Coordinates of N, CA and C in Angstrom, one line a residue:
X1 N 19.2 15.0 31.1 CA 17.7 15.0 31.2 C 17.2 14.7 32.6
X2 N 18.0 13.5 33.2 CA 17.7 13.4 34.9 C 18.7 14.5 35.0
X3 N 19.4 14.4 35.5 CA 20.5 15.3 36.7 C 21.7 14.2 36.7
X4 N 21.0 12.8 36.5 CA 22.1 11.6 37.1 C 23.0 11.1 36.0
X5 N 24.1 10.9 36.5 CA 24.7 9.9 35.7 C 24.6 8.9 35.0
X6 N 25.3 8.6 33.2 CA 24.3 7.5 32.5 C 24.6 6.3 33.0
X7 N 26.2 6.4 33.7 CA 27.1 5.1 34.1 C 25.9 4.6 35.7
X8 N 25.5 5.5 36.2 CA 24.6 5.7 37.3 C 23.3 4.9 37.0
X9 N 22.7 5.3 36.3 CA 21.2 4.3 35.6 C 21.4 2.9 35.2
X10 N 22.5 2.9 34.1 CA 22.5 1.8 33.5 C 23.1 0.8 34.8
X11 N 24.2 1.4 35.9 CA 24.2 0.1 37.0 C 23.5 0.0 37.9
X12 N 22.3 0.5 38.0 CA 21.1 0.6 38.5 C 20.4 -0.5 37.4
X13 N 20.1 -0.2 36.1 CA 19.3 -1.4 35.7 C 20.0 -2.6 35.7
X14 N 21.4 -3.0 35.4 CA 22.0 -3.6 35.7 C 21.3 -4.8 36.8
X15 N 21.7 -3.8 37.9 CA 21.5 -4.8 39.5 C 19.8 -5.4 39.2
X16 N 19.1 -4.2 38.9 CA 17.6 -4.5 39.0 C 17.1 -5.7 38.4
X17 N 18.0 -5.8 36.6 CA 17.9 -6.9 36.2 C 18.1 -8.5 36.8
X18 N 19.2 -8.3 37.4 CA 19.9 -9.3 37.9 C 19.0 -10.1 39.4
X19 N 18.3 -8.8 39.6 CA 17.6 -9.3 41.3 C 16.2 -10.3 40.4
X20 N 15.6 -9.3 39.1 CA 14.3 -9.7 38.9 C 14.6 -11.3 38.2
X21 N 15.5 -11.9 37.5 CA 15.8 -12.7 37.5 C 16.2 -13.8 38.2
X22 N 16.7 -13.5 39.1 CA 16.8 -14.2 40.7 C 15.2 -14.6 41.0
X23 N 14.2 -13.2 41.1 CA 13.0 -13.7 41.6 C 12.4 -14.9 40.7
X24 N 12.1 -14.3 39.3 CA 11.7 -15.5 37.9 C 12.3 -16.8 38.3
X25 N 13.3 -16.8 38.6 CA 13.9 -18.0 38.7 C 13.1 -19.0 39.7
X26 N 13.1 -17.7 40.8 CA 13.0 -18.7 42.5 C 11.4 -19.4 42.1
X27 N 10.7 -17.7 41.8 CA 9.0 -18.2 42.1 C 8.7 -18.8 41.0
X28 N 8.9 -18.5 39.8 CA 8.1 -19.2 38.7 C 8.6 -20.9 38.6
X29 N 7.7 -21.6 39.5 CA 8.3 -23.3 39.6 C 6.5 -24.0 39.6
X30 N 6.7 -25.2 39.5 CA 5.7 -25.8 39.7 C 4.4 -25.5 38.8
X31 N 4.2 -25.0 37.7 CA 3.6 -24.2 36.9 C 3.0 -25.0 36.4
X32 N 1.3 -24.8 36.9 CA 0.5 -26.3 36.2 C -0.5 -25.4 34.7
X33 N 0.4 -25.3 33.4 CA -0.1 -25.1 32.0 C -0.7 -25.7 31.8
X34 N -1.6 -25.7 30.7 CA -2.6 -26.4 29.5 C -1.2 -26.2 28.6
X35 N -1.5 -24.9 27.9 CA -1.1 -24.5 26.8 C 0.6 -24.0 26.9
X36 N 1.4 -24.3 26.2 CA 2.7 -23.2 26.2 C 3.2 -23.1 24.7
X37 N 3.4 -21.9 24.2 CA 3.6 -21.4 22.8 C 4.7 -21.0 23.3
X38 N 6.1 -21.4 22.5 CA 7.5 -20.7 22.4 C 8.4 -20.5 21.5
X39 N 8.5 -19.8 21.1 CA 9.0 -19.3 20.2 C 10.4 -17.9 20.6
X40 N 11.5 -17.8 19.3 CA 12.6 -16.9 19.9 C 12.6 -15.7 18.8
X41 N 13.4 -14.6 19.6 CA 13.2 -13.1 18.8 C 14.5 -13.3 18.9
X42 N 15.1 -12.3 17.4 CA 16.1 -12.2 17.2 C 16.6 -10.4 17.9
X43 N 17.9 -10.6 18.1 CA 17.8 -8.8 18.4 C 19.6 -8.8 18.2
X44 N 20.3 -7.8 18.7 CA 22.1 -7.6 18.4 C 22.2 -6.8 19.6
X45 N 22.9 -7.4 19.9 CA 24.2 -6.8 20.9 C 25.3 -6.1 20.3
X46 N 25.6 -4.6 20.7 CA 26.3 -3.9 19.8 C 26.4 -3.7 18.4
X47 N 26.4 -4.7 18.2 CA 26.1 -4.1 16.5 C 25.8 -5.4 15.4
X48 N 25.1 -5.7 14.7 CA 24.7 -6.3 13.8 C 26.3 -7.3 13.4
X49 N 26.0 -8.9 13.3 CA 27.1 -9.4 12.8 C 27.8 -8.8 11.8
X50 N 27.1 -8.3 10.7 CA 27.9 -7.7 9.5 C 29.1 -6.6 10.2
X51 N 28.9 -6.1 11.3 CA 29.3 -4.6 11.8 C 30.7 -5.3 12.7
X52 N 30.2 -6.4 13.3 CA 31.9 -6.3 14.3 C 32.6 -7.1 14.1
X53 N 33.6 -7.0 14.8 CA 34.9 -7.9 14.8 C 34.5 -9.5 15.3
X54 N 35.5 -9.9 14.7 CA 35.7 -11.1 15.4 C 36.0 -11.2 17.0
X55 N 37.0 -10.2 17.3 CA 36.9 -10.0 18.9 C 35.6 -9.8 19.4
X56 N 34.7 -8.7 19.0 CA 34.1 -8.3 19.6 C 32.8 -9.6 19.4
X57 N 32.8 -10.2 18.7 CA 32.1 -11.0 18.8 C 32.1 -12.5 20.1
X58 N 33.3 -12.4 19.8 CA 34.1 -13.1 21.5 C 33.7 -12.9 22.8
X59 N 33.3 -11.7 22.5 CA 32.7 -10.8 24.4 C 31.6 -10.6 23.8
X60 N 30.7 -11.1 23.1 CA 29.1 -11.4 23.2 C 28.8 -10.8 22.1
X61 N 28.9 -9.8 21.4 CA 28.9 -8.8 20.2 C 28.0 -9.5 19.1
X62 N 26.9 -9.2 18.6 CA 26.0 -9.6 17.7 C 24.9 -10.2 17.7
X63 N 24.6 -11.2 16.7 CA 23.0 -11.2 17.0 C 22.8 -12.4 18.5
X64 N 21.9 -12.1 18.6 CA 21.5 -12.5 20.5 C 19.7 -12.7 19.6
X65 N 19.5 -14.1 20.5 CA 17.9 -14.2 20.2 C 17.9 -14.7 22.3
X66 N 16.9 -14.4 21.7 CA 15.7 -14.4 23.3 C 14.4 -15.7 23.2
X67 N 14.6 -16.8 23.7 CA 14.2 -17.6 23.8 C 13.1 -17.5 24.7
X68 N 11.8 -17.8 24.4 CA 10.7 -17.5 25.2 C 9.4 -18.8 25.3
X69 N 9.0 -18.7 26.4 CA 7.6 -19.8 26.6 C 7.3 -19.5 27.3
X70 N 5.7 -19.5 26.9 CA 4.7 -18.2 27.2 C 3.3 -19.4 27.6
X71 N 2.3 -19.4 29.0 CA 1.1 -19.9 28.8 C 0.5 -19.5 28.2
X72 N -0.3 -20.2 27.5 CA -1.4 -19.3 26.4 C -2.4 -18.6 27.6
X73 N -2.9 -19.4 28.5 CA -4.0 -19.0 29.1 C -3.8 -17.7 29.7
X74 N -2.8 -17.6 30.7 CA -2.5 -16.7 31.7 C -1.5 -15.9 31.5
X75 N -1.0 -15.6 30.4 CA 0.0 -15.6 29.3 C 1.6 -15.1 30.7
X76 N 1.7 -15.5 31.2 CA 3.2 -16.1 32.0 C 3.9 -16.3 31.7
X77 N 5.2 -15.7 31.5 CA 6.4 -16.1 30.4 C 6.9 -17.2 31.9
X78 N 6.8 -18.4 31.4 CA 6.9 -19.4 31.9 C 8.8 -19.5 31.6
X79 N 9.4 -19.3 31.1 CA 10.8 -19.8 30.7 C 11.4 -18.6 29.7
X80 N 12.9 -18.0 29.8 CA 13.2 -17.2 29.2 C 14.5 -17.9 29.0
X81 N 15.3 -17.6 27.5 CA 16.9 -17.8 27.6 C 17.7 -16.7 26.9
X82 N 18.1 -16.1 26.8 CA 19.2 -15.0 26.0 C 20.3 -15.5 25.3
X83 N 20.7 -16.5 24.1 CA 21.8 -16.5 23.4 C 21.9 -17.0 22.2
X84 N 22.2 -17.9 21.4 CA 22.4 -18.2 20.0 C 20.9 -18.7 19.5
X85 N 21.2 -19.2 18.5 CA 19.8 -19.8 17.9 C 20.0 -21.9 17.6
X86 N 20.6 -22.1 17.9 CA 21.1 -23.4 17.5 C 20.8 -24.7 18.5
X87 N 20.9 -25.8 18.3 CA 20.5 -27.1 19.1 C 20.7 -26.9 20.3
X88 N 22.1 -26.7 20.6 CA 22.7 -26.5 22.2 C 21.7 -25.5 22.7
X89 N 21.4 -24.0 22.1 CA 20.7 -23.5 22.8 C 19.1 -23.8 23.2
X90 N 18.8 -24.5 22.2 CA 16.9 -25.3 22.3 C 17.1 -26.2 23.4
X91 N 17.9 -27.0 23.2 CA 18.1 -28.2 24.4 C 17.8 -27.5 25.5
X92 N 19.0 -26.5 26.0 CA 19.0 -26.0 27.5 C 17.8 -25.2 27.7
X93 N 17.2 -24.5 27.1 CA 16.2 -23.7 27.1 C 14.6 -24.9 27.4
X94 N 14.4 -25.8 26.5 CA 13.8 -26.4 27.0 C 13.8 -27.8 28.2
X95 N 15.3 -27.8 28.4 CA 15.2 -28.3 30.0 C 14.5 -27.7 30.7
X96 N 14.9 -26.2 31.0 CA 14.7 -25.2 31.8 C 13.0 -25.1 32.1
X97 N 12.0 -25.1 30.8 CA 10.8 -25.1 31.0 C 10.4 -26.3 31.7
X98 N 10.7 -27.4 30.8 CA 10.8 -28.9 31.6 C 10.8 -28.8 32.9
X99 N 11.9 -28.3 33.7 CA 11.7 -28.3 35.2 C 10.5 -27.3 36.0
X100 N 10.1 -26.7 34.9 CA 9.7 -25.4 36.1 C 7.8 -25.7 35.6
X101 N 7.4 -27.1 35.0 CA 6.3 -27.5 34.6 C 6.1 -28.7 35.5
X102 N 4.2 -28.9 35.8 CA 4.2 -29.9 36.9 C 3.4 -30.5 36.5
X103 N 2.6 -30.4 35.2 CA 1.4 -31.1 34.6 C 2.1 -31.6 32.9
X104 N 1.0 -32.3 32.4 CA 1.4 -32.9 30.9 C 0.8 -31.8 30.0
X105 N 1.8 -30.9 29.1 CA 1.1 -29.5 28.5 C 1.3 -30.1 26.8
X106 N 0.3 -28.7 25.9 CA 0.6 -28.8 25.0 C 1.6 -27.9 24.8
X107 N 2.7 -28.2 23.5 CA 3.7 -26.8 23.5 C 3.4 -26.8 21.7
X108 N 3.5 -25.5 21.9 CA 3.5 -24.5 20.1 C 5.0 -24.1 20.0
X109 N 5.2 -24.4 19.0 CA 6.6 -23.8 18.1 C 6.2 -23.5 16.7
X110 N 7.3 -22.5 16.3 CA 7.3 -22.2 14.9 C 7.8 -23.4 14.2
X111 N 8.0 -23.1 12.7 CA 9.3 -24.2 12.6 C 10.8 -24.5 12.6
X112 N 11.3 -23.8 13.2 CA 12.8 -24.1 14.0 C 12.7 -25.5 14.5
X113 N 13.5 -26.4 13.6 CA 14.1 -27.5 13.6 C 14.9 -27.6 14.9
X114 N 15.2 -26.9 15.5 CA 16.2 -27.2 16.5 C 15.1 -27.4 17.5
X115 N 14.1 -26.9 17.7 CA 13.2 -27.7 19.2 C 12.4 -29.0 19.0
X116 N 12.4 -29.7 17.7 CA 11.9 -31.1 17.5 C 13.1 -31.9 19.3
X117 N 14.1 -32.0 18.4 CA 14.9 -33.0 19.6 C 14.9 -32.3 20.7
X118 N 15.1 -31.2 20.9 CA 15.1 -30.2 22.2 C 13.5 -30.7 23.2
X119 N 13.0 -30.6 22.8 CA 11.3 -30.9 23.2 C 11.6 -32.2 23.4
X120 N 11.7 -33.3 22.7 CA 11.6 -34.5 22.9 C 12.9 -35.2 23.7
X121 N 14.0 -34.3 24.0 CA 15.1 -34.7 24.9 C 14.7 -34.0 26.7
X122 N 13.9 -33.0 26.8 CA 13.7 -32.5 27.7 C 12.1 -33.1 28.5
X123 N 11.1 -33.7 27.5 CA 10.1 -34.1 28.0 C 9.6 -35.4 27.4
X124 N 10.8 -36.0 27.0 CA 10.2 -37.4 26.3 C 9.0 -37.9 25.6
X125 N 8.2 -38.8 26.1 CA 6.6 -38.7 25.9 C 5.9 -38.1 26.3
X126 N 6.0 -37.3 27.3 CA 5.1 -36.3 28.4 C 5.0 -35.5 27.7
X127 N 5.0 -34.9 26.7 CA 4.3 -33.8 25.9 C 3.4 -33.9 24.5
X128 N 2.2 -33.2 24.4 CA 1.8 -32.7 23.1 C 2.4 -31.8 22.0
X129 N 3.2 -31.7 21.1 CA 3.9 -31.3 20.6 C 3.2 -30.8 19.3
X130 N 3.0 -29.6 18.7 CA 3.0 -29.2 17.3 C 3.2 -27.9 16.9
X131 N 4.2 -28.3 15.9 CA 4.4 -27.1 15.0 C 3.4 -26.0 14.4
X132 N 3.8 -25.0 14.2 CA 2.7 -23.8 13.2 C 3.7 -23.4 12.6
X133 N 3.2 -23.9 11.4 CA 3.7 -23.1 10.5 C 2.8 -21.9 9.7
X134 N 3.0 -20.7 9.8 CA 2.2 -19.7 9.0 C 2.7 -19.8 7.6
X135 N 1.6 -19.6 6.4 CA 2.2 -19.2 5.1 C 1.6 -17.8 4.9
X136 N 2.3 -16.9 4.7 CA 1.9 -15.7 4.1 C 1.7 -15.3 2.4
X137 N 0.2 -14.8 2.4 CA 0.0 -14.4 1.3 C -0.8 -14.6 0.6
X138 N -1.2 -14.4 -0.9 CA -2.3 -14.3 -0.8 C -2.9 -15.7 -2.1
X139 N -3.9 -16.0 -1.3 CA -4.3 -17.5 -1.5 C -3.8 -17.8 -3.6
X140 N -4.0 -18.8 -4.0 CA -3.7 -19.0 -5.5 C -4.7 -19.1 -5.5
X141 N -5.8 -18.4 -6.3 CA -6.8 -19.1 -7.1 C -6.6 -19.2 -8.5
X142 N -7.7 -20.1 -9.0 CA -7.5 -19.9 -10.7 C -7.8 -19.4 -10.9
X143 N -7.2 -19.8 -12.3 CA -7.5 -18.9 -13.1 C -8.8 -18.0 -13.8
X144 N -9.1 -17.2 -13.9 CA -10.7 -16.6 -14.0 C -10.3 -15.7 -15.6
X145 N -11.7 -15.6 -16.3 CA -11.9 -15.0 -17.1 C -12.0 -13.4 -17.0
X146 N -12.3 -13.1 -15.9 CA -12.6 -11.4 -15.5 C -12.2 -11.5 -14.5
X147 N -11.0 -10.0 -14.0 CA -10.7 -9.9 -12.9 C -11.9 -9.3 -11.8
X148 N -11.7 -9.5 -10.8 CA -12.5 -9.2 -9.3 C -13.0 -7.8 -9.5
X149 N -14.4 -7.4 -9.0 CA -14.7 -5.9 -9.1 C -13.9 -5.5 -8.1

């Protein structure tokens, strides 16, 4: 469809990746938030757990979540992480924001149990902290004699 090579593009986004993370890294510091909502996306690397090997699982293979924290205001992905879903990964992920924050913020999370101690091992007292939990669906009322027009 270009003319170019796929091996050609893809180490081209490769490098591109690698530089714009270097930048995220350098500039996004000192970051004076109100608000930060973080929450993580699930996605797979090569193929869905059900699908690969145990080797291949070894060299990175399967589900991969993306760890994110976002200003509400200026909506800034203030902190990114790429890998498992579990304590070790909340802990490090929320160091990470920890350092690159210079004010006392509030932070939003789902309910993933693993950022309670992650949050409070990375910012001690220095943070506002609460959960959202959404319920989906549709309210219970009672019971009624005649259904709704």
């Amino acid at each position: 469809m270009t003319g170019i090579a796929k091996g050609t593009v893809l180490s081209l986004l490769s490098d591109m990746g690698k530089v714009c993370a270097e930048y995220h890294d350098e500039h996004v510091r000192n970051v004076t938030a109100k608000r930060i909502q973080c929450d993580e996306i699930w996605s797979f690397c090569y193929g869905k757990d059900k699908n690969v090997s145990e080797e291949q699982k070894a060299e990175g293979a399967g589900s991969l979540w993306t760890w994110t924290a976002l200003d509400a205001d200026s909506k800034l992905i203030v902190s990114y992480l790429c890998g498992g879903r579990d304590a070790a990964w909340a802990k490090s992920f929320m160091e990470d924001v920890a350092s690159r924050l210079t004010t006392r913020v509030q932070i939003t999370t789902d309910g993933h149990r693993a950022y309670v101690e992650a949050i409070e091992g990375a910012f001690g007292m220095d943070v506002d902290y609460a959960m959202l939990i959404k319920l989906y669906g549709s309210p219970v009322s009672p019971e009624t004699r005649y259904s709704p027009g």
